[in-house]
Coordinates of C-alpha atoms in Angstrom, one line a residue:
M73 CA 54.3 58.0 -14.6
L74 CA 57.8 57.1 -13.4
T75 CA 59.0 53.5 -12.6
W76 CA 61.3 52.3 -9.9
R77 CA 64.2 52.4 -12.4
A78 CA 63.9 56.2 -12.6
A79 CA 64.1 56.4 -8.8
V80 CA 67.2 54.2 -8.8
L81 CA 68.9 56.3 -11.5
L82 CA 68.1 59.5 -9.6
G83 CA 69.5 58.0 -6.4
A84 CA 72.7 57.0 -8.2
G85 CA 73.1 60.5 -9.5
A86 CA 72.5 61.9 -6.0
V87 CA 75.5 59.8 -4.7
T88 CA 77.8 61.8 -6.9
L89 CA 76.7 65.2 -5.6
P90 CA 79.5 65.5 -3.0
W91 CA 82.1 65.5 -5.8
W92 CA 80.5 68.2 -7.8
P93 CA 82.0 71.7 -7.5
R94 CA 78.5 73.1 -7.0
P95 CA 76.2 70.5 -5.5
W96 CA 73.0 72.4 -6.2
L97 CA 73.9 72.8 -9.9
G98 CA 74.7 69.0 -9.9
L99 CA 71.3 68.3 -8.4
V100 CA 69.6 70.3 -11.1
I101 CA 71.6 68.6 -13.9
V102 CA 71.0 65.1 -12.5
T103 CA 67.3 65.7 -12.0
G104 CA 66.9 67.3 -15.4
S105 CA 68.8 64.5 -17.1
V106 CA 66.6 61.8 -15.5
A107 CA 63.4 63.8 -16.3
L108 CA 64.6 64.2 -19.9
L109 CA 65.3 60.5 -20.3
A110 CA 62.0 59.6 -18.7
L111 CA 60.1 61.9 -21.2
I112 CA 62.0 60.3 -24.1
D113 CA 61.2 56.9 -22.8
L114 CA 57.5 57.8 -22.3
A115 CA 57.4 59.1 -25.9
L116 CA 58.9 55.8 -27.2
A117 CA 56.4 53.6 -25.3
A118 CA 53.7 52.0 -27.4
P119 CA 50.4 54.0 -27.4
L120 CA 47.5 52.3 -25.7
S121 CA 44.9 53.8 -28.0
A122 CA 46.0 51.4 -30.7
L123 CA 45.5 48.2 -28.6
E124 CA 42.6 45.9 -29.4
L125 CA 41.2 43.6 -26.7
R126 CA 38.7 40.8 -27.1
R127 CA 37.8 37.6 -25.2
D128 CA 36.8 34.1 -26.0
G129 CA 36.4 30.8 -24.1
D130 CA 33.9 29.2 -21.7
R131 CA 30.6 30.9 -20.9
T132 CA 29.3 28.2 -18.5
S133 CA 31.0 25.9 -16.0
W134 CA 29.8 23.5 -13.4
F135 CA 30.6 24.5 -9.8
G136 CA 33.8 22.7 -8.7
T137 CA 35.2 22.5 -12.3
A138 CA 37.7 24.9 -13.9
A139 CA 37.0 27.1 -16.9
T140 CA 39.3 28.9 -19.2
V141 CA 38.6 32.4 -20.7
T142 CA 41.3 33.9 -23.0
L143 CA 42.0 37.6 -23.3
R144 CA 43.5 38.4 -26.7
L145 CA 45.7 41.5 -26.9
H146 CA 46.5 42.9 -30.4
N147 CA 49.2 45.5 -30.8
G148 CA 47.9 47.7 -33.6
S149 CA 50.6 50.4 -33.3
R150 CA 54.0 50.7 -35.1
R151 CA 56.0 50.4 -31.9
R152 CA 56.9 47.4 -29.9
L153 CA 54.7 46.9 -26.9
R154 CA 56.4 46.3 -23.5
A155 CA 53.6 46.1 -21.0
E156 CA 52.1 44.5 -17.9
V157 CA 48.5 43.5 -18.3
R158 CA 46.1 42.8 -15.4
D159 CA 42.9 41.0 -16.3
A160 CA 40.6 41.8 -13.4
W161 CA 37.6 39.5 -12.4
T162 CA 35.4 39.5 -9.4
P163 CA 37.3 37.8 -6.5
S164 CA 34.8 34.8 -6.3
A165 CA 35.8 33.9 -9.9
G166 CA 39.1 32.5 -8.7
A167 CA 41.0 33.8 -11.7
A168 CA 44.7 32.9 -12.1
P169 CA 47.1 32.7 -15.0
A170 CA 46.8 29.5 -17.1
E171 CA 50.0 27.8 -18.3
S172 CA 49.1 27.9 -22.0
A173 CA 49.9 31.6 -22.7
G174 CA 51.3 32.4 -26.1
T175 CA 51.1 34.4 -29.3
D176 CA 49.8 33.8 -32.8
S177 CA 53.0 35.4 -34.3
A178 CA 55.8 33.6 -32.6
D179 CA 58.1 34.1 -35.6
R180 CA 58.4 37.7 -34.8
A181 CA 61.6 38.5 -32.8
G182 CA 61.0 39.6 -29.2
T183 CA 57.4 38.5 -29.1
A184 CA 56.5 36.8 -25.8
A185 CA 53.8 36.6 -23.0
S186 CA 54.5 35.2 -19.6
P187 CA 52.5 35.2 -16.3
A188 CA 53.6 37.4 -13.5
G189 CA 51.2 36.3 -10.8
A190 CA 47.6 37.2 -9.6
V191 CA 46.6 40.1 -7.5
G192 CA 43.1 41.2 -6.3
G193 CA 41.1 38.7 -8.3
G194 CA 42.9 38.8 -11.6
P195 CA 46.0 37.4 -13.3
I196 CA 48.9 39.7 -14.3
W197 CA 51.0 39.2 -17.5
R198 CA 54.2 40.5 -18.8
V199 CA 53.8 41.0 -22.5
R200 CA 56.3 41.8 -25.3
L201 CA 54.6 42.3 -28.6
A202 CA 55.9 43.3 -32.0
P203 CA 53.8 45.6 -34.1
G204 CA 50.8 43.7 -35.5
A205 CA 51.3 40.8 -33.1
T206 CA 48.6 39.3 -30.9
A207 CA 49.0 37.7 -27.5
A208 CA 46.7 35.1 -26.0
L209 CA 46.4 35.5 -22.2
P210 CA 44.3 32.6 -20.8
A211 CA 42.9 32.9 -17.3
A212 CA 42.0 29.7 -15.4
L213 CA 38.8 30.2 -13.4
T214 CA 37.9 28.1 -10.4
P215 CA 34.8 29.9 -8.9
T216 CA 34.1 29.6 -5.2
R217 CA 30.4 30.4 -5.7
R218 CA 27.8 29.5 -8.2
G219 CA 26.0 32.2 -10.2
D220 CA 27.4 34.8 -12.6
R221 CA 31.1 35.7 -12.3
R222 CA 31.9 38.8 -14.4
A223 CA 35.1 40.1 -15.9
V224 CA 35.6 43.6 -14.6
E225 CA 38.2 45.4 -16.8
V226 CA 41.7 45.2 -18.2
T227 CA 44.5 47.4 -17.0
V228 CA 47.5 47.8 -19.4
R229 CA 50.7 49.5 -18.4
S230 CA 53.0 50.3 -21.4
T231 CA 56.6 51.1 -20.6
G232 CA 59.4 52.6 -22.8
P233 CA 62.5 50.7 -23.9
L234 CA 64.5 52.1 -20.9
G235 CA 61.8 51.2 -18.4
L236 CA 61.9 54.6 -16.8
A237 CA 58.3 55.8 -17.5
F238 CA 55.0 54.2 -18.4
R239 CA 51.6 55.1 -19.6
Q240 CA 48.6 53.3 -18.1
R241 CA 44.9 52.9 -19.1
R242 CA 42.0 50.8 -18.1
R243 CA 40.2 49.2 -21.0
R244 CA 37.2 47.0 -21.7
P245 CA 37.4 44.4 -24.4
A246 CA 35.5 45.0 -27.6
T247 CA 33.4 41.9 -26.9
P248 CA 30.3 42.5 -24.7
Q249 CA 30.6 42.2 -21.0
W250 CA 32.0 38.6 -20.4
T251 CA 30.1 36.6 -17.8
L252 CA 30.9 33.1 -16.7
R253 CA 27.7 31.4 -15.4
V254 CA 28.6 28.8 -12.8
L255 CA 26.0 26.1 -12.8
P256 CA 24.8 24.6 -9.5
R257 CA 26.5 21.6 -7.9
F258 CA 24.8 18.3 -8.8
D259 CA 26.7 15.8 -6.7
S260 CA 23.5 13.7 -6.1
R261 CA 23.5 12.6 -9.7
Q262 CA 25.7 9.7 -8.6
L263 CA 22.6 8.3 -6.8
L264 CA 20.5 8.3 -10.0
P265 CA 21.2 4.7 -11.1
E266 CA 20.1 3.4 -7.7
K267 CA 16.9 5.4 -7.7
L268 CA 16.1 4.5 -11.3
A269 CA 16.5 0.8 -10.4
R270 CA 14.1 1.2 -7.5
L271 CA 11.7 3.1 -9.8
R272 CA 11.7 0.1 -12.2
V273 CA 11.0 -2.3 -9.3
I274 CA 8.1 -0.1 -8.2
D275 CA 6.7 -0.2 -11.8
G276 CA 6.9 -4.0 -11.8
M277 CA 5.3 -4.2 -8.3
R278 CA 2.4 -2.0 -9.3
A279 CA 1.8 -4.0 -12.5
T280 CA 1.7 -7.4 -10.6
R281 CA -0.4 -6.2 -7.7
G282 CA -3.2 -5.1 -10.0
R283 CA -5.4 -2.1 -10.0
G284 CA -5.2 0.3 -7.1
Q285 CA -5.0 4.0 -6.2
G286 CA -2.5 5.8 -8.3
T287 CA -2.6 3.3 -11.2
E288 CA -3.8 3.3 -14.8
F289 CA -4.5 0.7 -17.4
D290 CA -1.3 -0.6 -19.1
N291 CA -2.1 -3.4 -21.5
L292 CA -3.7 -6.9 -22.0
R293 CA -1.9 -10.2 -21.8
E294 CA -2.8 -13.9 -21.7
Y295 CA -3.9 -15.4 -18.4
V296 CA -1.3 -17.5 -16.6
V297 CA -1.8 -19.6 -13.5
G298 CA -1.7 -17.5 -10.4
D299 CA -3.2 -14.3 -11.9
D300 CA -6.0 -12.7 -10.0
V301 CA -9.3 -13.7 -11.7
R302 CA -10.6 -10.2 -10.9
S303 CA -8.2 -8.8 -13.5
I304 CA -9.8 -10.9 -16.3
D305 CA -11.2 -8.7 -19.1
W306 CA -14.2 -10.8 -20.2
R307 CA -15.1 -8.7 -23.2
A308 CA -11.6 -8.8 -24.7
S309 CA -11.4 -12.5 -23.8
A310 CA -14.7 -13.1 -25.8
R311 CA -13.4 -11.3 -28.8
R312 CA -10.0 -13.2 -28.8
S313 CA -11.5 -16.6 -27.7
D314 CA -8.8 -16.6 -25.1
V315 CA -8.5 -15.6 -21.5
L316 CA -6.9 -12.1 -21.2
V317 CA -6.1 -10.2 -18.1
R318 CA -5.5 -6.5 -17.6
T319 CA -2.2 -5.1 -16.2
W320 CA -1.8 -1.8 -14.5
R321 CA 1.1 0.6 -14.0
P322 CA 1.6 3.6 -11.8
E323 CA -0.3 6.5 -13.2
R324 CA 1.8 8.8 -15.4
D325 CA 1.8 12.5 -15.8
R326 CA 1.4 13.2 -12.1
R327 CA 2.3 16.7 -10.8
V328 CA 5.3 17.4 -8.6
V329 CA 5.7 21.0 -7.4
F330 CA 9.0 21.8 -5.7
V331 CA 8.9 25.0 -3.7
L332 CA 12.2 26.6 -2.7
D333 CA 12.2 28.9 0.3
T334 CA 14.9 31.5 -0.6
G335 CA 14.4 33.6 2.6
R336 CA 17.0 34.2 5.3
T337 CA 17.0 30.6 6.5
S338 CA 18.3 29.4 3.1
A339 CA 21.5 31.4 3.6
V340 CA 22.6 29.4 6.6
R341 CA 25.7 27.3 5.8
V342 CA 25.5 23.6 6.5
A343 CA 28.2 21.1 5.7
D344 CA 30.3 24.0 4.3
Q345 CA 27.7 25.2 1.7
P346 CA 24.5 27.3 1.9
R347 CA 21.3 25.5 2.7
L348 CA 19.9 26.7 -0.6
D349 CA 22.6 24.9 -2.6
V350 CA 21.8 21.6 -0.9
A351 CA 18.1 22.2 -1.8
I352 CA 19.0 22.9 -5.4
D353 CA 21.0 19.7 -5.6
A354 CA 17.9 17.8 -4.3
A355 CA 15.6 19.6 -6.8
L356 CA 17.8 18.5 -9.7
L357 CA 17.8 14.9 -8.5
L358 CA 14.0 14.9 -8.0
A359 CA 13.4 16.5 -11.3
T360 CA 15.5 13.9 -13.1
L361 CA 13.7 11.1 -11.3
A362 CA 10.2 12.5 -12.0
H363 CA 11.1 13.0 -15.6
R364 CA 12.1 9.3 -15.9
A365 CA 8.9 8.3 -14.1
G366 CA 6.8 10.2 -16.6
D367 CA 5.6 12.8 -14.1
R368 CA 5.6 16.6 -14.6
F369 CA 7.9 18.7 -12.5
D370 CA 7.4 22.4 -11.7
L371 CA 9.5 24.6 -9.5
L372 CA 8.8 27.8 -7.6
A373 CA 11.4 29.9 -5.6
V374 CA 9.8 32.4 -3.2
D375 CA 10.7 34.7 -0.3
T376 CA 8.9 38.1 -0.3
K377 CA 8.4 37.7 -4.0
V378 CA 8.7 35.0 -6.7
R379 CA 12.4 34.7 -7.5
A380 CA 12.2 31.8 -10.0
R381 CA 9.3 30.1 -11.8
I382 CA 9.6 27.1 -14.0
W383 CA 6.2 25.9 -14.9
G384 CA 4.9 23.6 -17.7
A385 CA 8.4 22.9 -19.1
S386 CA 8.6 20.0 -21.6
R387 CA 10.6 17.0 -20.7
Q388 CA 13.2 18.0 -23.3
T389 CA 13.7 21.5 -21.8
L390 CA 13.1 20.8 -18.1
L391 CA 16.7 20.1 -16.9
P392 CA 18.4 22.8 -19.1
R393 CA 15.9 25.4 -17.7
L394 CA 16.3 24.3 -14.2
V395 CA 20.1 24.4 -14.3
A396 CA 20.2 27.8 -16.1
E397 CA 17.7 29.6 -13.8
L398 CA 18.8 28.0 -10.5
A399 CA 22.4 29.0 -11.2
A400 CA 21.8 32.7 -10.5
L401 CA 19.4 32.1 -7.6
Q402 CA 20.7 33.6 -4.3
P403 CA 19.3 33.7 -0.8
A404 CA 17.6 36.9 0.3
L405 CA 18.0 38.1 3.9
V406 CA 14.3 38.6 4.4
E407 CA 11.5 36.8 6.2
T408 CA 9.6 34.5 3.8
D409 CA 6.0 35.4 2.9
H410 CA 4.3 32.0 3.3
E411 CA 0.9 33.5 2.4
L412 CA 2.4 34.4 -1.0
M413 CA 4.0 31.0 -1.3
V414 CA 0.8 29.0 -0.7
G415 CA -1.3 31.4 -2.8
E416 CA 1.1 31.1 -5.7
V417 CA 0.9 27.2 -5.6
L418 CA -2.9 27.2 -5.3
R419 CA -3.3 29.7 -8.1
R420 CA -1.1 27.8 -10.6
E421 CA -1.8 24.2 -9.8
T422 CA -5.5 23.1 -9.8
R423 CA -4.9 19.4 -10.1
R424 CA -3.9 17.4 -7.0
S425 CA -0.1 17.3 -6.9
L426 CA 2.8 16.4 -4.7
V427 CA 4.0 19.8 -3.2
V428 CA 7.5 19.6 -1.7
L429 CA 8.1 22.6 0.5
C430 CA 11.9 22.9 1.0
T431 CA 12.3 25.2 4.0
A432 CA 13.7 25.2 7.5
L433 CA 12.2 23.7 10.7
E434 CA 12.4 26.9 12.7
P435 CA 9.5 28.0 15.0
A436 CA 10.0 31.6 14.1
A437 CA 9.8 30.9 10.4
L438 CA 7.0 28.3 10.3
G439 CA 5.0 28.8 13.5
D440 CA 3.6 32.3 12.6
G441 CA 4.1 31.9 8.8
L442 CA 3.4 28.5 7.4
L443 CA 1.2 26.7 9.9
P444 CA -1.8 29.2 9.7
V445 CA -2.0 28.9 5.9
L446 CA -1.0 25.2 5.6
P447 CA -4.6 23.7 5.9
R448 CA -5.6 25.5 2.6
L449 CA -2.7 23.7 0.8
V450 CA -3.2 20.3 2.4
A451 CA -6.9 20.3 1.5
R452 CA -6.0 20.3 -2.2
H453 CA -2.6 18.7 -2.5
Q454 CA -0.3 16.1 -1.0
V455 CA 2.2 18.2 0.9
V456 CA 5.7 17.3 2.1
V457 CA 7.9 19.5 4.2
A458 CA 11.6 18.9 3.6
A459 CA 14.2 20.5 5.8
V460 CA 18.0 20.5 5.5
G461 CA 19.6 19.8 8.8
D462 CA 23.0 20.6 10.1
P463 CA 25.0 17.4 10.8
A464 CA 27.0 19.4 13.4
V465 CA 23.9 19.7 15.7
P466 CA 23.5 16.0 16.7
A467 CA 27.3 15.7 16.8
V468 CA 27.6 18.5 19.3
A469 CA 24.5 17.4 21.3
N470 CA 25.8 13.9 21.7
G471 CA 29.5 14.8 21.9
P472 CA 31.7 14.7 25.0
V473 CA 31.5 17.5 27.5
R474 CA 35.0 18.5 28.7
D475 CA 34.4 22.0 30.0
V476 CA 31.8 24.7 30.5
A477 CA 31.9 25.9 26.8
D478 CA 31.2 22.3 25.7
A479 CA 28.2 22.1 28.1
Y480 CA 26.7 25.3 26.7
L481 CA 27.2 24.1 23.1
A482 CA 25.6 20.8 23.9
A483 CA 22.6 22.5 25.6
S484 CA 22.2 24.8 22.7
A485 CA 22.3 21.9 20.2
A486 CA 19.8 19.9 22.2
Q487 CA 17.5 22.9 22.4
T488 CA 17.7 23.4 18.6
R489 CA 16.9 19.7 18.0
A490 CA 13.9 19.9 20.4
E491 CA 12.5 22.9 18.6
R492 CA 12.9 21.2 15.2
D493 CA 11.1 18.1 16.6
R494 CA 8.3 20.3 18.0
V495 CA 7.7 22.1 14.7
G496 CA 7.9 18.7 12.9
G497 CA 5.2 17.3 15.2
A498 CA 2.9 20.3 14.5
L499 CA 3.3 19.7 10.8
R500 CA 2.5 16.0 11.1
R501 CA -0.6 16.7 13.1
H502 CA -1.8 18.5 9.9
G503 CA -1.2 15.2 8.0
V504 CA 2.1 16.5 6.4
P505 CA 5.0 14.1 6.1
V506 CA 8.2 15.8 7.3
L507 CA 11.7 15.0 6.1
D508 CA 14.4 16.3 8.4
A509 CA 17.7 15.1 7.0
A510 CA 21.3 16.2 7.2
A511 CA 22.8 17.9 4.2
P512 CA 25.0 15.0 2.9
S513 CA 22.0 12.6 2.7
F514 CA 19.2 15.1 2.0
A515 CA 18.8 14.7 -1.7
G516 CA 18.9 10.8 -1.5
R517 CA 16.3 10.7 1.3
L518 CA 14.0 13.1 -0.5
A519 CA 14.1 10.9 -3.6
D520 CA 13.4 7.9 -1.5
L521 CA 10.3 9.6 0.0
Y522 CA 9.1 10.4 -3.5
L523 CA 9.4 6.8 -4.6
Q524 CA 7.7 5.6 -1.4
L525 CA 4.7 7.9 -2.0
K526 CA 4.6 6.7 -5.6
L527 CA 4.6 3.1 -4.4
L528 CA 1.7 3.8 -2.0
G529 CA -0.2 5.6 -4.8
R530 CA -0.4 8.9 -2.9
L531 CA 0.8 11.2 -5.7

């Protein structure tokens, strides 16, 4: 292949044609000379078959944080490599050249690597490598979506010393297909200290209030003035020759089942992120809180089939498994099968549990799907329906109306809110608490509801 330099050289020769005695002969000579030089230049270019490619760097990264993956290019030929290298990634990986490019043989004359920009989802480098040298070409990745972001391929264009011709080949590194797993956003972790403090307060309140629903025996202590005499353990007091009272604590090892609706409604963007991402953030906060409270946390992601299932995980492996499996979970543009969802929960959980259904308060989705099968679930479990609301809806419904377009938007927002209220009312008539919260406050309010149910002994 010819470069722009060959075209410039051919044009410069064409300018001299009017001064040739025979212009056609001059055209043949000029064209043949440029072609001969290009062939010689192509022959002197470093062969691409001797190049060795491999990658190293980050395999995982939290959404919103940068990662670095380095492509190492080794020149195994006997000729100096003059090349442009394009390291292609999927566009959502946000790949760009990092500033720390270099080589591991800087003492060799003419060895260098410098960024030349980024095009089509991958950085481009200009590389000059002596025989036997290796260049490190780091790519800074700032993904715009969670999930698996894959490196596609590497395109190397090797030019000759004159820069007139080049040879090009697409290569894949010797290392296996490199994938950066972008872990889900966990912004609600900043609420964890406050929620844990409330959990400790609830533990103390349950211990001082004495026995009740949702409590279990904790220990014995000496009687002090003000204790409820009904808490005195007379047998233990007789053995110790002292008055001992029983203390109680919230029952441990309760079940929390978080059910994610991954159907079409989970793909709706609220507060500049998919509704599913908001639900995943809330699931991580609730799982951490339940883990600290001594409860067991299970998760199920369902649309027309089960997309993710985390059941019976130990407390040591719960959060790593949640983060790893939820990272690749994506919405499916299908109508959710609520019969499958309820049947899966009933089949897997026989003990009474807190079942959190994270879905959307839409009549089309719940009226014909969830409401007919909900009584079966409510009969065996404490059910909560949690829905992520769009903060733009109340803002538009209550906003100023300046023209006809604003009036239509306000009417549409008011109708949306009325439909959500109607569906919420139907769920409450089945004895199901409903949490309808805007995306920014959804995770915190769901954690508060869990703590409230724990305080009331309804888990």
